[in-house]
Coordinates of C-alpha atoms in Angstrom, one line a residue:
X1 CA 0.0 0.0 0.0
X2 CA 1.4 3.0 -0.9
X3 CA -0.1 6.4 0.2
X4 CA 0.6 9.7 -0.3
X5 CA 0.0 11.9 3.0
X6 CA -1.2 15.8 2.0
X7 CA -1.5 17.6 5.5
X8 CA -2.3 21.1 4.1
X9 CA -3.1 24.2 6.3
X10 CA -4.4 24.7 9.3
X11 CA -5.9 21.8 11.1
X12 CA -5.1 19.7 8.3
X13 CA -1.9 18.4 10.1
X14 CA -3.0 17.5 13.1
X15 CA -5.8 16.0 11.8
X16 CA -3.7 13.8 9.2
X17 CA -1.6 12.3 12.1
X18 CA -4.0 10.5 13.8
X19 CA -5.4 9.4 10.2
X20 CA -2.2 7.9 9.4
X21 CA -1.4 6.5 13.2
X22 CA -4.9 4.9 12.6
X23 CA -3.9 3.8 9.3
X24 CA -0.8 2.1 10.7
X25 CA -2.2 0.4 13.4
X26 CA -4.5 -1.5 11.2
X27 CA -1.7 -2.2 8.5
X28 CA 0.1 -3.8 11.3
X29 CA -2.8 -5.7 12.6
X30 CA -3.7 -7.1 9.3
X31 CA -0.3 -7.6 8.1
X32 CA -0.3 -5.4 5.2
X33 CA 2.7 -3.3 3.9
X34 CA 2.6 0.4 4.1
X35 CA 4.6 3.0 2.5
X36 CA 3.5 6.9 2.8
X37 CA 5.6 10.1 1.8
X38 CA 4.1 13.4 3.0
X39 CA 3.9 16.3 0.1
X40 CA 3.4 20.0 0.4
X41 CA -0.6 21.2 -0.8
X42 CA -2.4 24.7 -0.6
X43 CA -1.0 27.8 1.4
X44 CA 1.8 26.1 3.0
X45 CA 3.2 24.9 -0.3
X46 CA 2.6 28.3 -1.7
X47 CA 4.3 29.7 1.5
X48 CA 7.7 27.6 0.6
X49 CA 7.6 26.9 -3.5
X50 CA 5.1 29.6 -4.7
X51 CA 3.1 26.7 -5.8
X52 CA -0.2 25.7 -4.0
X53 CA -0.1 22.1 -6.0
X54 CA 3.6 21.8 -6.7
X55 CA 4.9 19.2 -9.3
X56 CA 6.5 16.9 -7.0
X57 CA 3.3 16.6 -5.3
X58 CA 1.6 16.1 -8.4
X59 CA 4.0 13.2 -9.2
X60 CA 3.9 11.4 -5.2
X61 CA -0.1 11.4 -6.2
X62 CA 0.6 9.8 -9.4
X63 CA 3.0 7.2 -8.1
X64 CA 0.6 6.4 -5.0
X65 CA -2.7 4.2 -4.5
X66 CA -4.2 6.2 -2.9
X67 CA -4.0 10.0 -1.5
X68 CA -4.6 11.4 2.6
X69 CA -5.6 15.0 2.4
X70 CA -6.1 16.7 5.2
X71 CA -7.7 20.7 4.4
X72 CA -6.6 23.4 2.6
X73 CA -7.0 27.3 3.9
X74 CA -5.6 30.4 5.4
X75 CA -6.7 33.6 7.1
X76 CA -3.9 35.1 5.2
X77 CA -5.9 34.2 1.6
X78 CA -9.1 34.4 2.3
X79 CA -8.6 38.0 3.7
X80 CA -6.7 38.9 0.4
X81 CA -9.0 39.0 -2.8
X82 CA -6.0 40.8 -4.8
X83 CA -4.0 37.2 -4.1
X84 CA -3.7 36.4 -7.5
X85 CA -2.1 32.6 -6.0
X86 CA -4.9 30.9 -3.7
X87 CA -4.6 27.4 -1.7
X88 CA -7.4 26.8 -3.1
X89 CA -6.3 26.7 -6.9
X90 CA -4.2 24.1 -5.7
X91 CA -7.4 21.5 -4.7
X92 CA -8.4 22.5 -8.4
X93 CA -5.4 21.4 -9.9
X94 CA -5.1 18.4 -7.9
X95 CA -8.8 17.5 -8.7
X96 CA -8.1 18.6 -12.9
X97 CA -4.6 16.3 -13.2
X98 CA -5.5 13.4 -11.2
X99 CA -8.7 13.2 -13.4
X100 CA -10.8 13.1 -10.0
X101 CA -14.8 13.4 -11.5
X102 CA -16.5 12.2 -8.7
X103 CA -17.1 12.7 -4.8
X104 CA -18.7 10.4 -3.0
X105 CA -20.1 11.9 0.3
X106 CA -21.6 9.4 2.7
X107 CA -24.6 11.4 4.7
X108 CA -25.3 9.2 8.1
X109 CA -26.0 10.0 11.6
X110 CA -24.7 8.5 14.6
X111 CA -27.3 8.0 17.6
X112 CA -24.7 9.8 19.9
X113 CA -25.1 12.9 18.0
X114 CA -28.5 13.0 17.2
X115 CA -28.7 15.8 19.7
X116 CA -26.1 18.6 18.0
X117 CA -28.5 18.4 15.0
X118 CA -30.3 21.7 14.6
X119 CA -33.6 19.5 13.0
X120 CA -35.8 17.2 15.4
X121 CA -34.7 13.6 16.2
X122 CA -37.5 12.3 14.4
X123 CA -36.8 13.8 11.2
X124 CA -32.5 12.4 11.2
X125 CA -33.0 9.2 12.9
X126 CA -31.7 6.4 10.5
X127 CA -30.5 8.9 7.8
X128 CA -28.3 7.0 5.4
X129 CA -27.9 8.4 2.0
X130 CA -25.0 9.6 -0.4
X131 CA -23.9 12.6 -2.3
X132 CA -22.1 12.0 -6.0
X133 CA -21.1 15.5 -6.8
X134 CA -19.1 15.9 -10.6
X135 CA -15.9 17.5 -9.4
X136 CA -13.7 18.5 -12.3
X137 CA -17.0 20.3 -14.5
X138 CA -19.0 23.3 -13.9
X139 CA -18.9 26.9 -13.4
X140 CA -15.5 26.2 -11.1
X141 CA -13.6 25.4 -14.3
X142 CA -15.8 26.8 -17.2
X143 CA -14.2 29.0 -19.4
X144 CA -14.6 32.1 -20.2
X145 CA -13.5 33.7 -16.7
X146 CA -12.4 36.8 -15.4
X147 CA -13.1 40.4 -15.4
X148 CA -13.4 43.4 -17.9
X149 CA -10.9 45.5 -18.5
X150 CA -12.0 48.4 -16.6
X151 CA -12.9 45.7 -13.9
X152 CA -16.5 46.7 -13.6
X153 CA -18.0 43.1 -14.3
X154 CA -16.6 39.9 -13.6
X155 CA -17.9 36.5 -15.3
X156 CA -18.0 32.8 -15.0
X157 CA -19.1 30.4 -17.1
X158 CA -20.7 26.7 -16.1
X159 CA -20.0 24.4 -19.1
X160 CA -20.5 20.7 -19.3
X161 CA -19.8 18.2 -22.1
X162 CA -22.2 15.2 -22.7
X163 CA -19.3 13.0 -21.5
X164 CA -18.3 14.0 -18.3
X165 CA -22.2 14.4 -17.3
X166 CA -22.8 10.8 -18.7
X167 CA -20.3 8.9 -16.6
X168 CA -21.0 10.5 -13.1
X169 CA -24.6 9.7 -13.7
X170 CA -23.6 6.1 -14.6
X171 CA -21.3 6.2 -11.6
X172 CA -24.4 6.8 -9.5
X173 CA -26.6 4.2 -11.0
X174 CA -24.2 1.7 -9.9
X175 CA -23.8 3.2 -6.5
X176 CA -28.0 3.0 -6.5
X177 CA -28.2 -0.3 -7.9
X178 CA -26.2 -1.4 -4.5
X179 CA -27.9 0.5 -1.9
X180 CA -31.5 0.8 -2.2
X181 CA -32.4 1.3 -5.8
X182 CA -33.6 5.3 -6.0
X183 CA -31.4 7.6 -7.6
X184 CA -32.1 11.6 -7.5
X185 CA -30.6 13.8 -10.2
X186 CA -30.7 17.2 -8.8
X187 CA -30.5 19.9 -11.6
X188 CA -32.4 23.6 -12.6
X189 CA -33.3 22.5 -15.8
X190 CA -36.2 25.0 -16.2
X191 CA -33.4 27.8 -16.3
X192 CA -30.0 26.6 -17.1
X193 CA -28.7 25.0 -20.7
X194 CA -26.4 22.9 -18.8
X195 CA -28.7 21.7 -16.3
X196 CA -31.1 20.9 -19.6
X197 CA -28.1 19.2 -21.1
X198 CA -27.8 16.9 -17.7
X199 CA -31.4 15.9 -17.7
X200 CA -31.3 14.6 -21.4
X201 CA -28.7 12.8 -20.8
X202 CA -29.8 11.2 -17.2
X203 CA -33.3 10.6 -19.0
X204 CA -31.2 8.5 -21.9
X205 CA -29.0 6.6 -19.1
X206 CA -32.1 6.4 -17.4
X207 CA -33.6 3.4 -19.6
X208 CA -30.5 1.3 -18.9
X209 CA -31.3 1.0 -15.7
X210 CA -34.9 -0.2 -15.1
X211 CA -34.8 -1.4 -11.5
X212 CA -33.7 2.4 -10.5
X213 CA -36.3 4.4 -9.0
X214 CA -35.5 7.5 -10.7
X215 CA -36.6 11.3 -9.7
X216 CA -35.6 14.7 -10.7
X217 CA -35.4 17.8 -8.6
X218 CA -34.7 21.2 -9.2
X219 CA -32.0 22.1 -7.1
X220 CA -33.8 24.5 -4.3
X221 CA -36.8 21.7 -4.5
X222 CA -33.6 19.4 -3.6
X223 CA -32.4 22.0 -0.8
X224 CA -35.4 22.0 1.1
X225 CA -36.4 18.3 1.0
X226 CA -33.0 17.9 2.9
X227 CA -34.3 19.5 5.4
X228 CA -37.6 18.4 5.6
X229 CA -37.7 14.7 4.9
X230 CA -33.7 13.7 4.7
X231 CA -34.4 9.9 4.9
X232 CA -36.6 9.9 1.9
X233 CA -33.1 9.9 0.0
X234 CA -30.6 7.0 -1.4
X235 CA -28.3 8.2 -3.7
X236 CA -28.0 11.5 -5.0
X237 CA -26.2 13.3 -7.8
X238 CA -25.8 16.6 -9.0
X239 CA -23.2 19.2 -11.1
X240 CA -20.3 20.9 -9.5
X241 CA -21.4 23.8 -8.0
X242 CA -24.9 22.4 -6.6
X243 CA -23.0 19.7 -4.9
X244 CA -20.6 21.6 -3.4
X245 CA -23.2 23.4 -1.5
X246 CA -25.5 20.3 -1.2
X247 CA -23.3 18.3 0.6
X248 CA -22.4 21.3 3.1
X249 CA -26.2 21.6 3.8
X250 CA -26.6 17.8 4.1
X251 CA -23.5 17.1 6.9
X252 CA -24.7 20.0 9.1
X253 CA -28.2 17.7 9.5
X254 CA -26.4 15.3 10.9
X255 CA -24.6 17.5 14.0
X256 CA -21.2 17.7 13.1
X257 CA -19.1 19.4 9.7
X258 CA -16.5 17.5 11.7
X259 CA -17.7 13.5 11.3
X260 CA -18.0 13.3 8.0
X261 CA -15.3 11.6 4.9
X262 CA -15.6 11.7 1.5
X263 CA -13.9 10.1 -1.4
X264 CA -13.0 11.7 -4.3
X265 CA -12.4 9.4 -7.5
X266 CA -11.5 9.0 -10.9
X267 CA -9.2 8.4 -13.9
X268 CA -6.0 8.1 -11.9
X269 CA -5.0 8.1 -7.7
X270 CA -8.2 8.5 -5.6
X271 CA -8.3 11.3 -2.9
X272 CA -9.8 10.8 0.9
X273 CA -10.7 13.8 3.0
X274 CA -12.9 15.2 5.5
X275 CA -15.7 16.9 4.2
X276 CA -14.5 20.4 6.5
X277 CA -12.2 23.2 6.1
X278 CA -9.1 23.6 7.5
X279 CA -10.2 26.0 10.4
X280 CA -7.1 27.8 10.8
X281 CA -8.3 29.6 14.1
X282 CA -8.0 25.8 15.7
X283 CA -4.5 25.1 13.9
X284 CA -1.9 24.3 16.4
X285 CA -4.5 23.4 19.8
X286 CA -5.1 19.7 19.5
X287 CA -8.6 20.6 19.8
X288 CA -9.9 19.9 16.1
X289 CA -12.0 17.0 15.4
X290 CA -10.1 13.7 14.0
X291 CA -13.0 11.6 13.5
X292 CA -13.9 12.7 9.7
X293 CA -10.1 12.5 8.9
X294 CA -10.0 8.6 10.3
X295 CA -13.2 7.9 8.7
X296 CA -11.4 8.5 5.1
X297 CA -9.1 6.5 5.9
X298 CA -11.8 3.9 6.4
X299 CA -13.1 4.8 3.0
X300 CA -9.8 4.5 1.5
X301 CA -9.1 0.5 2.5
X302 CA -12.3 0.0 1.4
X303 CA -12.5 1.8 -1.9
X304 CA -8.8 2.5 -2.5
X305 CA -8.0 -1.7 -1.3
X306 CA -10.9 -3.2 -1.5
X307 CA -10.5 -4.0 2.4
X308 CA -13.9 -4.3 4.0
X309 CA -13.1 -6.2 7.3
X310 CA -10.0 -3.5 8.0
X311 CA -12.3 -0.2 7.0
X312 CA -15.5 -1.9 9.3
X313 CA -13.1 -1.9 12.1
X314 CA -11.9 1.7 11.8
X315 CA -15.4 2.9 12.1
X316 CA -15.9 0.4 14.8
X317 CA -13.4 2.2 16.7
X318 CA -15.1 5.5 15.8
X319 CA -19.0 4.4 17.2
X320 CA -17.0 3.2 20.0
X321 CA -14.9 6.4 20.6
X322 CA -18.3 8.2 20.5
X323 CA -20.2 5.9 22.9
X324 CA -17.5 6.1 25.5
X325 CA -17.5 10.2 25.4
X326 CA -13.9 10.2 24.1
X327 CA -14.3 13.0 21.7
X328 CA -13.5 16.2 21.1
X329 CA -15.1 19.7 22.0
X330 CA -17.0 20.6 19.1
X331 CA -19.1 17.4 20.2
X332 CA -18.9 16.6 23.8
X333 CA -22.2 16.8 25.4
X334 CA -20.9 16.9 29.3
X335 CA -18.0 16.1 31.3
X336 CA -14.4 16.4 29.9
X337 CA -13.9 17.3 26.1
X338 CA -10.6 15.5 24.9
X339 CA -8.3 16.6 22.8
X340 CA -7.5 15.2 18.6
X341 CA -4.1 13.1 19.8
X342 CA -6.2 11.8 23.0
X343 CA -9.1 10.5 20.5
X344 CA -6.5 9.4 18.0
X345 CA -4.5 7.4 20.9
X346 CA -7.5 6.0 22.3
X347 CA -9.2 4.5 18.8
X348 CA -5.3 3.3 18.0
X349 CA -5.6 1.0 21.3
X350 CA -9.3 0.1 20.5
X351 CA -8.0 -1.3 17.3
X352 CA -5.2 -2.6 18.8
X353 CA -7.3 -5.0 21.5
X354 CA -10.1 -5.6 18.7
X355 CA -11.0 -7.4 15.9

């Protein structure tokens, strides 16, 4: 197994080491070999090479099966909008080169935070759907961009080819035909040409796949059913842009930004992440929350290895992290709040003494 380790900014490293002590534990457990090499990514890289996605990273990625990423993110960007050089040109890049289409965002809750959700328990209990968002597509990389010359109007363009909508819609008819069956394509066909372009072509796909309960929503239909009824959803998919904010709205329901992975695959190296930011006003005081971070690396054995028995333990460890109030601030409900190398430590010795 070799894995390329990309801590980022702010939280990202801390974060990342627990990941990867997780990671380790189980490779020793189970007997597998492990090689990792950490590369620079977003404002630190830019900080030292000028680069937020350098070419050496680019090439650990290629050379890897599989990539831990950690967050990308600083004060010092965000608070610039003259920067022409952003950490965040450098998750682009990475998505754009390593071919990465689709992210796969598991939405679940977890009985011991049913209570940090901001909707009633009735409504969240036994949520279990997923988010397919098309990464590499979409107003994000559409050309034209830019400004006018005077600099009075700026401009984006969404553009989608018939090709990259076709197989992330396929992707998620074969995620739905292994869950439960219903697929939703989430678009705004009645205004946008793109979004008419990704129904057609969903609606075409659509008759291959005959055992697929199928359904189309317009995007703020899509926004507010998440809300209101989120376990009425199985698989969902949807362009760039939509998912991006989707996905946000979707792992807020659940009571933590801070407990949910994602995967991120396509032509070449997959990436695993946490869903969140890199929270820079947390970098540094062992207080951020590890659990999302250890829960791609679950996703990674199992999509990356194909390891189901070592990923199931990982987020055995989790539950049982959770249960026994050995978590971290942003989720402690009463009594002492731990901090990320105390919850890291103490899933590494659950692993250790289980199986």
């Amino acid at each position: 197994m070799k894995i390329a380790i990309l801590p980022g900014d702010g939280i990202g490293p801390e974060i990342i080491a627990q990941a990867l002590e997780v990671t380790k534990t189980v490779c020793r457990k189970f007997k597998h070999d492990l090689e990792y090499k950490e590369a620079l990514v977003g404002a630190t890289a830019i900080d030292q090479v000028g680069n937020p996605y350098p070419e050496e990273t680019h090439q650990l990625c290629m050379q890897s099966d599989a990539v831990l990423f950690g967050a990308i993110g600083s004060l010092k960007y965000d608070n610039d909008p003259t920067a022409k050089i952003r950490p965040e040109q450098g998750l682009l890049a990475m998505r754009k080169k390593l071919g990465l289409y689709a992210n796969i965002r598991p939405v679940m809750t977890f009985p011991s935070l049913i209570h940090k959700s901001p909707l009633r328990s009735e409504l969240i209990e036994g949520v279990d759907f997923m988010c397919i968002r098309e990464l590499t597509g979409g107003i994000y990389f559409g050309r034209p961009q830019g400004r006018s010359e005077d600099g009075s109007t700026a401009y984006d363009s969404s553009v989608y080819t018939i090709e990259e909508i076709e197989r992330i819609v396929r992707l998620a008819y074969q995620y739905a035909m292994q869950r439960r069956k219903k697929l939703t394509i989430v678009d705004k066909a009645n205004v946008l040409a793109t979004s008419r372009l990704w129904r057609e072509v969903s609606q075409r796909i659509e008759k291959d796949f005959p055992e697929v309960e199928t359904e189309y929503l317009f995007v703020d239909n899509a926004a507010m059913q998440i809300i209101q009824w989120p376990k009425r959803f199985d698989v969902m998919v949807t362009e760039n842009m939509f998912g991006d904010i989707l996905t946000d709205e979707a792992s807020v329901i659940t009571g933590s930004l801070g407990m949910l992975p994602s995967a991120s695959i396509g032509i070449h190296t997959s990436v695993f992440e946490p869903i969140h930011g890199s929270y820079p006003q947390a970098a540094g005081k062992d207080i951020a929350n590890p659990l999302a971070t250890i829960l791609s690396a679950a996703l990674m054995f199992e999509y990356a290895f194909g390891l189901n028995e070592e990923a199931n333990l990982i987020r055995q460890a989790v539950a049982a992290s959770m249960e026994a109030g050995i978590v971290t601030e942003d989720i402690a409900l009463s009594g002492k709040a731990y901090k990320t190398s105390e919850v890291g430590k103490w899933i590494v010795q659950y692993i250790n003494d289980n199986k």
